[in-house]
Amino acid sequence: MLPAWSVAPEIAAALRDGGPVVALESTIVSHGLPRPDNLRIAREIEQAVRDAGAVPATVALVDGVVRVGLDEAALEAIALREGVVKCSARDLAVAAARGATGATTVAATAHVAALAGIGLFATGGLGGVHREARETWDESADLVALARTSICVVCAGVKSILDVAATLERLETLGVSVVGYGTDRFPGFYLADSGHGLTWRVDAPEEVAAILRARTALALEGTALVVANPIAETDQLDPALHAAVLEEALGAADAAGIHGRDVTPFLLARFHERTGGASLEANVRLVLANARLAARIAVAAAADA
Ligand code: PSU
Ligand code: MN
């Protein structure tokens, strides 16, 4: 029988030696970025982690096995194969038992990373409370996963298609720590500033490593630490274009009856179409920046150990 999960040898060795490792999710590759560019971008994200001195560990389900660290064939399967399932935490075991191939969301990736003993994780934007949540109850499982998983997640805030204020309230209720990196404003994914302030700001990877140490000492490491890293202002989407496209995209999703796990991929794809690729460019830049920062934090945390 195949094992339910496996760790690539390079990653297992790094973890044994207490070396820096950064987990990466795969839903952004399969469902968040258009083909065939997604495969090249997935490689670039891994390379960004390597360039900053850490080992990348992209997580995905390939033919029924949860893999921590993908070889070329596995990365290609996730990026290009038809019918790759978007797996949140609740989908993982079901999909694994069926021998499926699936990409892991923030919720599923955080769970698997913690299982493997990886402390750092980079993504684009977290899921959260959707704008129509009052009617639909649509709130990403990313939030509850962050409330119960010991992991540090580097992201550009939550996706700007969401109700950011409500998501920040939920993160507070769930006991998830949020710090801004180089800012006291909560980033807005495609935009540098979501319009919401933050209580805590850090300015160096070593400061995050110190927070991680304090969490362990205080037995507060059972939840996630979110490091919110804004996209550079020169790379952000034009705010007026963002507002116009968002309104159009939300209307289109509603008209097309999109719901459940299809909402986020639909809205992101609509953005990429309607901004003539500008949102795609911004998305790639912010993910690369998050991968680099997560690697620097992993290096700082490993130096502590
Ligand atoms: N960040 C991106 N692009 C993405 C995602 C994050 O830049 O596609 C994915 C993550 O996998 C996240 C998911 O967990 O979107 C959220 O989906 P939902 O809202 O259905 O929970
Ligand atoms: Mn949802």
Coordinates of C-alpha atoms and ligand atoms in Angstrom, one line a residue:
M1 CA 0.0 0.0 0.0
L2 CA 1.2 3.5 -0.8
P3 CA 1.9 5.8 2.2
A4 CA -0.7 8.5 2.8
W5 CA 2.1 11.1 2.6
S6 CA 5.7 11.5 1.8
V7 CA 8.5 14.0 2.2
A8 CA 11.1 14.6 -0.6
P9 CA 14.6 13.5 0.5
E10 CA 16.1 17.0 0.3
I11 CA 13.4 18.4 2.6
A12 CA 13.6 15.5 5.0
A13 CA 17.3 16.0 5.3
A14 CA 16.9 19.8 5.8
L15 CA 14.3 19.2 8.5
R16 CA 16.6 16.7 10.3
D17 CA 19.4 19.2 10.3
G18 CA 17.2 22.0 11.6
G19 CA 17.7 23.8 8.3
P20 CA 15.4 26.5 6.8
V21 CA 12.4 25.1 4.8
V22 CA 9.5 27.0 3.4
A23 CA 6.2 25.3 2.5
L24 CA 4.3 26.5 -0.6
E25 CA 0.7 25.8 -1.6
S26 CA -0.4 24.5 -4.9
T27 CA -4.0 25.8 -5.4
I28 CA -2.5 29.1 -6.6
V29 CA -0.7 27.1 -9.3
S30 CA -3.7 24.9 -10.4
H31 CA -6.6 27.3 -9.9
G32 CA -5.1 30.8 -9.2
L33 CA -2.9 31.3 -12.3
P34 CA -3.6 30.6 -15.9
R35 CA -2.0 27.8 -17.9
P36 CA 0.6 27.3 -19.2
D37 CA 2.4 30.2 -17.4
N38 CA 1.5 28.7 -14.1
L39 CA 4.1 25.9 -14.4
R40 CA 6.9 28.4 -15.1
I41 CA 5.7 30.6 -12.2
A42 CA 5.6 27.6 -9.8
R43 CA 9.2 27.0 -10.6
E44 CA 10.1 30.7 -10.1
I45 CA 8.4 30.7 -6.7
E46 CA 10.5 27.6 -5.7
Q47 CA 13.6 29.3 -7.0
A48 CA 12.9 32.5 -5.0
V49 CA 12.9 30.4 -1.9
R50 CA 16.2 28.8 -2.9
D51 CA 17.8 32.1 -3.8
A52 CA 17.1 33.3 -0.3
G53 CA 18.8 30.3 1.2
A54 CA 15.9 27.9 2.1
V55 CA 14.5 24.7 0.7
P56 CA 11.1 24.9 -1.0
A57 CA 8.5 22.4 -0.1
T58 CA 5.5 22.7 -2.5
V59 CA 2.6 20.6 -1.1
A60 CA 0.1 18.7 -3.3
L61 CA -1.8 15.4 -3.6
V62 CA -0.4 13.3 -6.5
D63 CA -2.2 10.1 -7.4
G64 CA -3.4 9.6 -3.9
V65 CA -0.2 10.5 -2.0
V66 CA 0.2 13.8 -0.2
R67 CA 3.6 15.0 -1.3
V68 CA 5.7 17.5 0.6
G69 CA 8.1 18.6 -2.1
L70 CA 7.3 18.0 -5.8
D71 CA 9.6 16.8 -8.5
E72 CA 9.3 18.1 -12.0
A73 CA 6.7 15.5 -13.0
A74 CA 4.5 16.2 -10.0
L75 CA 4.7 19.9 -10.5
E76 CA 3.7 19.4 -14.1
A77 CA 0.8 17.2 -13.1
I78 CA -0.6 19.9 -10.7
A79 CA -0.1 22.7 -13.2
L80 CA -1.3 21.1 -16.4
R81 CA -3.3 17.9 -15.8
E82 CA -7.1 18.1 -16.3
G83 CA -9.4 17.6 -13.3
V84 CA -6.9 18.6 -10.5
V85 CA -9.1 18.9 -7.4
K86 CA -9.0 22.0 -5.2
C87 CA -8.4 20.4 -1.8
S88 CA -9.1 22.2 1.4
A89 CA -8.3 20.4 4.7
R90 CA -11.6 18.5 4.7
D91 CA -11.0 17.2 1.2
L92 CA -7.6 15.8 1.7
A93 CA -8.3 12.4 3.2
V94 CA -11.2 11.7 0.9
A95 CA -9.2 12.7 -2.2
A96 CA -6.2 10.7 -1.0
A97 CA -8.3 7.5 -0.3
R98 CA -9.6 7.7 -3.9
G99 CA -6.1 8.1 -5.4
A100 CA -7.0 11.6 -6.7
T101 CA -4.6 14.3 -7.8
G102 CA -5.3 17.6 -6.1
A103 CA -3.9 21.0 -5.2
T104 CA -3.8 22.1 -1.6
T105 CA -5.3 25.4 -0.4
V106 CA -3.8 27.5 2.4
A107 CA -5.9 25.4 4.9
A108 CA -4.7 22.1 3.6
T109 CA -1.1 23.2 3.1
A110 CA -0.8 24.7 6.6
H111 CA -2.0 21.4 8.0
V112 CA 0.4 19.2 6.0
A113 CA 3.3 21.6 6.6
A114 CA 2.8 21.4 10.4
L115 CA 2.5 17.6 10.1
A116 CA 5.9 17.5 8.4
G117 CA 7.4 19.8 11.0
I118 CA 7.8 22.8 8.7
G119 CA 7.3 26.2 10.5
L120 CA 7.2 28.6 7.5
F121 CA 4.7 28.9 4.7
A122 CA 4.4 31.4 1.9
T123 CA 1.3 32.1 -0.2
G124 CA -0.3 35.0 -2.1
G125 CA -3.4 36.1 -0.3
L126 CA -5.3 34.2 2.4
G127 CA -8.9 33.2 2.0
G128 CA -11.4 34.9 4.4
V129 CA -14.9 36.2 4.7
H130 CA -16.6 36.8 1.3
R131 CA -18.5 40.0 0.7
E132 CA -21.9 38.3 0.5
A133 CA -21.2 36.2 3.6
R134 CA -24.3 37.5 5.3
E135 CA -26.4 35.7 2.8
T136 CA -24.1 32.9 1.7
W137 CA -22.2 32.1 4.9
D138 CA -19.2 31.8 2.6
E139 CA -16.1 32.0 4.8
S140 CA -12.8 30.3 3.7
A141 CA -11.7 27.3 5.7
D142 CA -8.3 29.0 5.7
L143 CA -9.5 30.9 8.8
V144 CA -10.3 27.9 11.0
A145 CA -7.2 26.1 9.8
L146 CA -5.1 29.1 10.9
A147 CA -6.8 29.0 14.3
R148 CA -5.7 25.5 15.0
T149 CA -2.4 25.1 13.1
S150 CA 1.1 25.9 14.3
I151 CA 2.6 27.7 11.4
C152 CA 3.9 31.1 10.3
V153 CA 2.2 32.2 7.1
V154 CA 3.7 35.0 4.9
C155 CA 1.0 36.5 2.7
A156 CA 0.0 39.8 1.1
G157 CA -3.0 40.0 3.4
V158 CA -6.2 38.4 2.4
K159 CA -7.6 38.5 -1.2
S160 CA -9.0 41.9 -2.0
I161 CA -12.2 40.2 -3.4
L162 CA -13.2 39.5 0.2
D163 CA -14.7 41.5 3.0
V164 CA -11.4 42.5 4.6
A165 CA -12.9 44.2 7.7
A166 CA -14.9 41.1 8.5
T167 CA -12.0 38.8 7.9
L168 CA -9.8 40.9 10.3
E169 CA -12.5 40.6 12.9
R170 CA -12.6 36.8 12.4
L171 CA -8.8 36.5 12.7
E172 CA -9.0 38.4 16.0
T173 CA -11.8 36.2 17.3
L174 CA -9.9 33.1 16.3
G175 CA -6.8 34.2 18.1
V176 CA -4.6 34.4 15.0
S177 CA -1.7 36.9 15.4
V178 CA -1.2 39.3 12.6
V179 CA 1.9 41.5 12.1
G180 CA 2.6 43.9 9.2
Y181 CA 6.0 43.6 7.6
G182 CA 7.5 47.1 7.1
T183 CA 4.0 48.6 7.6
D184 CA 1.3 49.2 10.1
R185 CA -1.4 49.0 7.4
F186 CA -3.0 45.6 6.5
P187 CA -2.0 44.9 2.9
G188 CA -4.7 44.5 0.2
F189 CA -3.4 41.7 -1.9
Y190 CA -3.3 43.4 -5.4
L191 CA -3.1 46.7 -3.5
A192 CA -0.4 47.8 -0.9
D193 CA -3.0 49.0 1.6
S194 CA -6.4 47.5 2.3
G195 CA -7.5 50.6 4.1
H196 CA -7.3 48.9 7.5
G197 CA -4.7 49.5 10.2
L198 CA -2.7 46.9 12.2
T199 CA -1.7 46.8 15.8
W200 CA 1.8 45.3 15.3
R201 CA 4.6 46.0 12.9
V202 CA 7.9 44.3 12.3
D203 CA 10.8 45.4 10.1
A204 CA 13.2 42.4 10.0
P205 CA 13.1 38.6 9.7
E206 CA 14.9 38.4 13.1
E207 CA 11.9 40.1 14.7
V208 CA 9.6 37.5 13.4
A209 CA 12.0 34.8 14.6
A210 CA 11.9 36.3 18.1
I211 CA 8.0 36.2 18.0
L212 CA 8.2 32.6 17.0
R213 CA 10.5 31.9 20.0
A214 CA 8.1 33.7 22.3
R215 CA 5.1 31.8 21.0
T216 CA 6.8 28.5 21.9
A217 CA 7.9 29.7 25.3
L218 CA 4.3 30.9 26.1
A219 CA 2.7 27.8 24.6
L220 CA 0.9 30.0 22.1
E221 CA 2.2 28.1 19.0
G222 CA -1.1 26.2 18.5
T223 CA -2.3 28.9 16.1
A224 CA -0.9 30.6 13.1
L225 CA 1.2 33.8 13.0
V226 CA 0.3 35.8 9.9
V227 CA 3.1 38.0 8.5
A228 CA 1.3 40.4 6.2
N229 CA 3.8 41.6 3.5
P230 CA 2.4 44.4 1.2
I231 CA 3.1 44.3 -2.5
A232 CA 5.5 47.1 -3.5
E233 CA 3.6 50.3 -4.3
T234 CA 5.2 50.3 -7.7
D235 CA 3.9 46.8 -8.4
Q236 CA 0.4 47.3 -7.2
L237 CA -2.7 47.3 -9.4
D238 CA -4.2 50.8 -10.1
P239 CA -6.8 51.2 -7.3
A240 CA -9.4 52.7 -9.6
L241 CA -9.0 49.8 -12.1
H242 CA -9.2 47.4 -9.1
A243 CA -12.4 48.9 -7.8
A244 CA -14.1 48.8 -11.3
V245 CA -13.0 45.3 -12.1
L246 CA -14.0 44.0 -8.7
E247 CA -17.6 45.3 -9.0
E248 CA -17.9 43.8 -12.5
A249 CA -16.5 40.5 -11.4
L250 CA -18.7 40.2 -8.4
G251 CA -21.7 40.8 -10.6
A252 CA -20.5 38.3 -13.2
A253 CA -20.1 35.6 -10.5
D254 CA -23.5 36.3 -9.2
A255 CA -25.1 36.2 -12.7
A256 CA -23.3 32.9 -13.5
G257 CA -24.4 31.3 -10.2
I258 CA -20.9 30.6 -9.1
H259 CA -20.6 29.4 -5.5
G260 CA -18.6 27.4 -3.0
R261 CA -15.0 26.6 -3.8
D262 CA -15.4 28.0 -7.4
V263 CA -15.9 31.6 -6.3
T264 CA -12.3 32.5 -5.6
P265 CA -10.8 30.9 -8.8
F266 CA -13.6 32.6 -10.9
L267 CA -13.0 36.0 -9.4
L268 CA -9.2 35.8 -9.8
A269 CA -9.5 34.6 -13.4
R270 CA -11.9 37.4 -14.2
F271 CA -9.4 39.9 -12.8
H272 CA -6.6 38.5 -14.9
E273 CA -8.9 38.8 -18.0
R274 CA -10.3 42.2 -17.3
T275 CA -7.1 43.9 -16.3
G276 CA -5.3 42.6 -19.4
G277 CA -2.9 40.6 -17.3
A278 CA -2.0 43.4 -14.9
S279 CA -3.5 41.6 -11.9
L280 CA -1.6 38.4 -12.9
E281 CA 1.6 40.4 -13.0
A282 CA 0.8 41.8 -9.5
N283 CA -0.1 38.4 -8.2
V284 CA 3.2 36.9 -9.4
R285 CA 5.2 39.7 -7.9
L286 CA 3.6 39.5 -4.5
V287 CA 3.9 35.7 -4.3
L288 CA 7.6 35.9 -5.2
A289 CA 8.1 38.6 -2.6
N290 CA 6.3 36.5 0.0
A291 CA 8.4 33.4 -0.9
R292 CA 11.6 35.4 -0.5
L293 CA 10.5 36.9 2.8
A294 CA 9.4 33.5 4.2
A295 CA 12.8 32.1 3.3
R296 CA 14.6 34.9 5.1
I297 CA 12.4 34.3 8.2
A298 CA 13.1 30.6 8.0
V299 CA 16.9 31.3 7.8
A300 CA 16.6 33.6 10.8
A301 CA 14.5 31.0 12.8
A302 CA 17.0 28.2 11.9
A303 CA 19.9 30.3 13.1
D304 CA 18.2 30.6 16.5
A305 CA 17.6 26.9 17.0
Ligands
PSU1 N1 -3.4 33.2 -3.1 C1 -3.3 33.5 -4.4 N2 -4.0 32.8 -5.3 C2 -4.8 31.8 -4.9 C3 -4.9 31.4 -3.5 C4 -4.2 32.2 -2.7 O1 -2.5 34.5 -4.8 O2 -5.4 31.1 -5.8 C5 -5.8 30.2 -3.1 C6 -5.3 29.6 -1.8 O3 -5.1 28.3 -2.0 C7 -6.4 29.9 -0.8 C8 -7.6 29.8 -1.7 O4 -6.4 28.9 0.3 O5 -7.2 30.6 -2.8 C9 -8.9 30.3 -1.0 O6 -10.0 29.7 -1.6 P1 -11.4 29.8 -0.8 O7 -11.7 31.2 -0.8 O8 -12.3 28.9 -1.6 O9 -11.2 29.2 0.6
MN2 MN -15.7 29.4 0.3

